[in-house]
Amino acid sequence: MMTPSRQPHPVLRDVERLIQLEMEMTKFNNERSLYLKESHFTVTQIGGTTLLLDELSPLSSYYNRVIGFGPADLERLPEILGKYAASGIDPCFDLSPDRQTSEVAEALAAKGFVPRLQLAFLKHEFDKENLGLESSERAQSREGIHMAQVSNEAEALAFIQLIERSRGGDGSSLDEGMVKRKIRYYYRDDFRNYVASLGGEPAGMGSLFVRGDTGYLANDYTFPAYRNRGIQTSLIRHRLQTARKLGLKRVYTDVEFASVSHANMLKCGFELVYMNMFWMKTALPR
């Protein structure tokens, strides 16, 4: 009698989807970045582990990440570290819970790595009941929140200026040539950007990254003067409505655990999938 093959746990399917989506997003973010004057971003596979490396951004833990490392590749750890050492980089190991065994932790600790950061990865599926989505447009209207998608070059330029404001700048430090080359990334069908306004003034921003039948909510930001007024919640619901209209099956996002963003995502129907741990030698900026 044949033993039926065991199906992977549903959460592990989400882990694999997120690993792939994270790699796609990182490559895309590197391409569209307005702040990397030079980049030499590469993606290398060693066993089941993917190495993201930008030798021209040695202090970036985001662009120098090891994804998918786990027990199956323990013997390849010296080779993996050697790839980064050749560029004078200490990478960030981006570990999902299924790969973070005691043996993996001991091996990383022996090389001087420690857990520095955790993120919660969440999922919203459209084959389940989507509480609050249908009424979000009415809620936005009632609260005076106006939602607009960035859809052309002029709107993209205004959006980039808002990004600069969110970083504490006034746009004067931006390279005009860089903006001209990269502006096309900010109004693509697979990378949709939205501005929420209140009283005619920009109040917040958010993005929807699309790959196949899956979306990812990213880059949520509410300007300080408009916080605690439902801006992020409106942005979340609007992007979920858009994702549903596009026929997406699911949408993921990441948040700091127990943050305001975490609470807002749960309120809009997201559920926790898993917590990731980032192992680094030093507390590098993401």
XYZ file of C-alpha atoms in Angstrom:
286
model
C 0.000 0.000 0.000
C 1.421 3.361 -1.014
C 1.880 6.001 1.654
C 0.182 9.229 0.609
C 2.609 12.107 0.111
C 2.456 14.729 2.818
C 1.379 18.162 1.696
C 3.472 21.084 2.976
C 1.945 23.049 5.815
C 0.010 26.079 4.476
C 2.239 28.442 6.430
C 5.319 27.017 4.702
C 3.734 27.813 1.333
C 3.369 31.404 2.549
C 7.005 31.407 3.665
C 8.170 30.375 0.188
C 5.920 32.921 -1.514
C 7.205 35.658 0.753
C 10.842 34.708 0.207
C 10.319 35.004 -3.542
C 8.307 38.211 -3.230
C 10.887 39.779 -0.927
C 13.640 39.070 -3.442
C 11.563 40.556 -6.267
C 10.814 43.663 -4.202
C 14.431 44.142 -3.162
C 15.610 43.978 -6.780
C 12.874 46.413 -7.798
C 13.635 48.817 -4.938
C 17.279 48.801 -5.908
C 16.377 49.667 -9.504
C 14.017 52.509 -8.553
C 16.081 54.014 -5.717
C 16.653 57.754 -5.978
C 19.395 57.679 -3.372
C 21.846 55.113 -4.755
C 24.097 57.106 -7.058
C 25.949 53.895 -7.839
C 24.917 50.291 -7.388
C 26.322 46.888 -8.173
C 23.468 44.698 -6.989
C 23.764 40.954 -7.592
C 21.699 37.893 -6.727
C 23.598 34.619 -6.219
C 22.346 31.154 -5.338
C 24.326 28.799 -3.086
C 22.388 25.622 -2.417
C 18.936 26.663 -1.253
C 20.191 30.042 -0.063
C 19.935 33.310 -1.988
C 22.581 35.985 -1.523
C 21.630 39.612 -2.189
C 24.752 41.759 -2.411
C 25.515 45.354 -3.334
C 29.224 45.947 -2.943
C 28.695 49.708 -3.434
C 26.310 49.867 -0.439
C 28.333 47.969 2.186
C 26.408 49.416 5.157
C 22.968 48.438 3.869
C 21.548 45.413 5.645
C 18.605 45.542 3.208
C 20.674 45.174 0.035
C 23.155 42.753 1.632
C 20.840 40.011 2.849
C 21.062 36.232 3.017
C 17.605 34.780 2.368
C 16.501 31.165 2.771
C 19.526 30.029 4.788
C 18.793 27.064 7.027
C 19.932 23.635 8.250
C 20.323 22.243 4.725
C 23.032 24.803 3.937
C 24.940 24.854 7.238
C 28.040 23.365 5.632
C 27.965 26.156 3.035
C 28.144 28.943 5.644
C 31.897 29.597 5.088
C 31.299 29.876 1.338
C 28.352 32.231 1.884
C 30.296 34.484 4.237
C 33.275 34.390 1.878
C 31.182 35.948 -0.911
C 30.477 38.982 1.290
C 33.940 39.106 2.863
C 35.411 39.579 -0.615
C 33.602 42.935 -0.685
C 34.262 43.772 2.970
C 30.624 43.263 3.941
C 28.982 41.640 6.947
C 25.579 40.488 5.636
C 22.213 40.311 7.344
C 20.732 36.809 7.671
C 16.978 37.022 7.051
C 15.649 33.887 8.794
C 12.126 32.510 8.729
C 11.091 30.432 11.775
C 11.201 27.073 9.940
C 14.910 27.591 9.184
C 15.984 29.038 12.518
C 17.011 25.863 14.339
C 19.334 25.674 17.331
C 22.129 24.455 15.015
C 21.663 27.461 12.725
C 21.600 29.854 15.688
C 24.775 28.335 17.132
C 26.572 28.515 13.786
C 25.680 32.179 13.285
C 26.522 33.081 16.875
C 29.931 31.426 16.470
C 30.585 33.824 13.575
C 29.600 36.854 15.661
C 26.013 37.299 14.478
C 23.206 38.110 16.912
C 19.425 38.624 16.443
C 18.901 42.364 15.985
C 15.423 42.833 14.557
C 12.096 41.057 14.190
C 9.311 41.741 11.715
C 5.795 40.330 11.615
C 4.649 39.131 8.194
C 0.898 39.302 7.635
C -1.505 38.046 4.969
C -4.932 39.039 3.667
C -6.744 36.464 1.530
C -9.670 37.397 -0.694
C -11.425 34.042 -0.531
C -12.302 34.825 3.063
C -14.712 37.359 4.469
C -13.205 40.824 4.041
C -14.583 42.860 6.884
C -14.825 46.594 6.336
C -13.578 46.647 2.741
C -16.864 47.373 1.020
C -17.611 50.378 3.218
C -14.157 51.938 3.100
C -14.991 54.449 0.341
C -17.996 55.667 2.304
C -15.844 55.872 5.441
C -13.200 57.886 3.610
C -15.834 60.258 2.288
C -17.350 60.649 5.751
C -13.945 61.366 7.261
C -12.994 63.777 4.474
C -10.100 61.626 3.239
C -9.406 61.751 -0.496
C -7.418 58.964 -2.148
C -5.476 59.473 -5.391
C -3.274 57.089 -7.394
C -0.050 58.379 -8.927
C -0.733 57.927 -12.634
C 1.614 60.142 -14.651
C 5.014 61.821 -14.595
C 3.816 65.082 -13.050
C 2.059 63.235 -10.213
C 5.104 61.007 -9.760
C 7.326 64.076 -9.357
C 4.970 65.454 -6.696
C 4.997 62.039 -5.012
C 8.801 61.996 -4.964
C 8.732 65.419 -3.285
C 6.446 63.926 -0.616
C 8.941 61.093 -0.111
C 11.606 63.743 0.455
C 9.364 65.494 3.003
C 8.870 62.223 4.843
C 12.671 61.905 5.081
C 13.021 65.409 6.479
C 14.321 66.946 3.236
C 13.024 69.589 0.852
C 14.049 67.941 -2.412
C 17.100 70.113 -2.936
C 19.455 67.178 -2.395
C 17.871 65.069 -5.137
C 19.853 64.521 -8.314
C 17.670 65.814 -11.180
C 19.231 63.388 -13.627
C 18.516 60.489 -11.275
C 14.895 61.588 -10.861
C 14.485 61.851 -14.627
C 15.832 58.324 -15.109
C 13.846 56.732 -12.286
C 10.542 58.605 -12.349
C 8.940 55.998 -14.633
C 9.068 53.474 -11.782
C 6.590 55.471 -9.710
C 3.505 55.088 -11.887
C 3.682 51.514 -13.100
C 0.831 49.001 -13.065
C 2.906 46.622 -10.936
C 3.955 49.342 -8.469
C 0.987 51.535 -7.602
C 1.480 54.530 -5.324
C -1.271 56.389 -3.501
C -1.593 59.711 -1.696
C -4.230 60.255 0.977
C -5.262 63.885 1.427
C -7.240 65.574 4.162
C -8.569 69.087 3.751
C -6.783 69.317 0.416
C -3.368 68.634 1.938
C -1.263 65.461 1.537
C -1.612 63.438 4.738
C -0.113 60.036 3.952
C 1.276 57.678 1.316
C 1.354 53.982 0.554
C 2.316 51.538 -2.207
C 0.942 48.316 -3.696
C 3.550 46.031 -5.279
C 2.090 43.376 -7.605
C 3.598 40.142 -8.867
C 1.303 37.633 -10.546
C -1.731 36.948 -8.356
C -0.070 38.337 -5.226
C 0.299 41.838 -3.836
C 2.376 43.492 -1.122
C 1.498 46.622 0.845
C 4.608 48.731 1.443
C 5.961 52.202 2.204
C 3.123 53.288 4.498
C 3.739 56.753 5.889
C 1.474 59.284 7.595
C 2.740 62.826 8.117
C 2.941 63.655 11.845
C 0.229 66.344 11.812
C -2.319 63.823 10.488
C -1.629 60.820 12.694
C -4.441 59.178 14.687
C -6.988 60.355 12.118
C -7.517 57.132 10.159
C -5.131 57.904 7.297
C -3.223 54.618 7.288
C -6.378 52.568 7.745
C -7.925 54.310 4.729
C -4.786 53.669 2.670
C -4.809 49.992 3.639
C -8.469 49.519 2.743
C -8.132 51.400 -0.524
C -5.204 49.252 -1.657
C -7.017 46.081 -0.633
C -10.019 47.157 -2.692
C -7.694 47.778 -5.630
C -6.041 44.376 -5.164
C -9.427 42.671 -5.159
C -10.486 44.500 -8.349
C -7.212 43.406 -9.971
C -8.119 39.793 -9.206
C -5.299 39.165 -6.749
C -5.679 36.128 -4.501
C -3.711 37.414 -1.548
C -1.825 40.414 -0.210
C 1.109 40.366 2.208
C 2.803 43.030 4.274
C 5.347 43.382 7.063
C 5.163 45.475 10.227
C 6.954 45.886 13.509
C 5.264 43.587 16.003
C 2.658 45.298 18.244
C 3.100 48.623 16.434
C 0.290 50.979 15.378
C 0.693 49.639 11.833
C 0.279 46.082 13.139
C -2.996 47.042 14.843
C -4.267 48.827 11.725
C -3.476 45.850 9.496
C -5.310 43.464 11.826
C -8.281 45.840 11.865
C -8.425 45.584 8.072
C -8.478 41.788 8.038
C -4.793 40.809 7.916
C -3.637 37.773 9.890
C -0.200 36.953 11.269
C 1.687 34.385 9.184
C 5.032 34.314 11.018
C 7.774 36.360 12.641
C 11.127 36.758 10.883
C 14.419 37.260 12.693
C 17.292 39.294 11.259
C 20.751 38.263 12.437
C 23.483 40.881 12.080
C 26.889 41.643 13.502
C 26.029 45.258 14.167
C 22.844 47.274 14.258
C 23.032 48.346 10.610
C 20.365 50.560 9.029
C 17.765 48.824 6.849
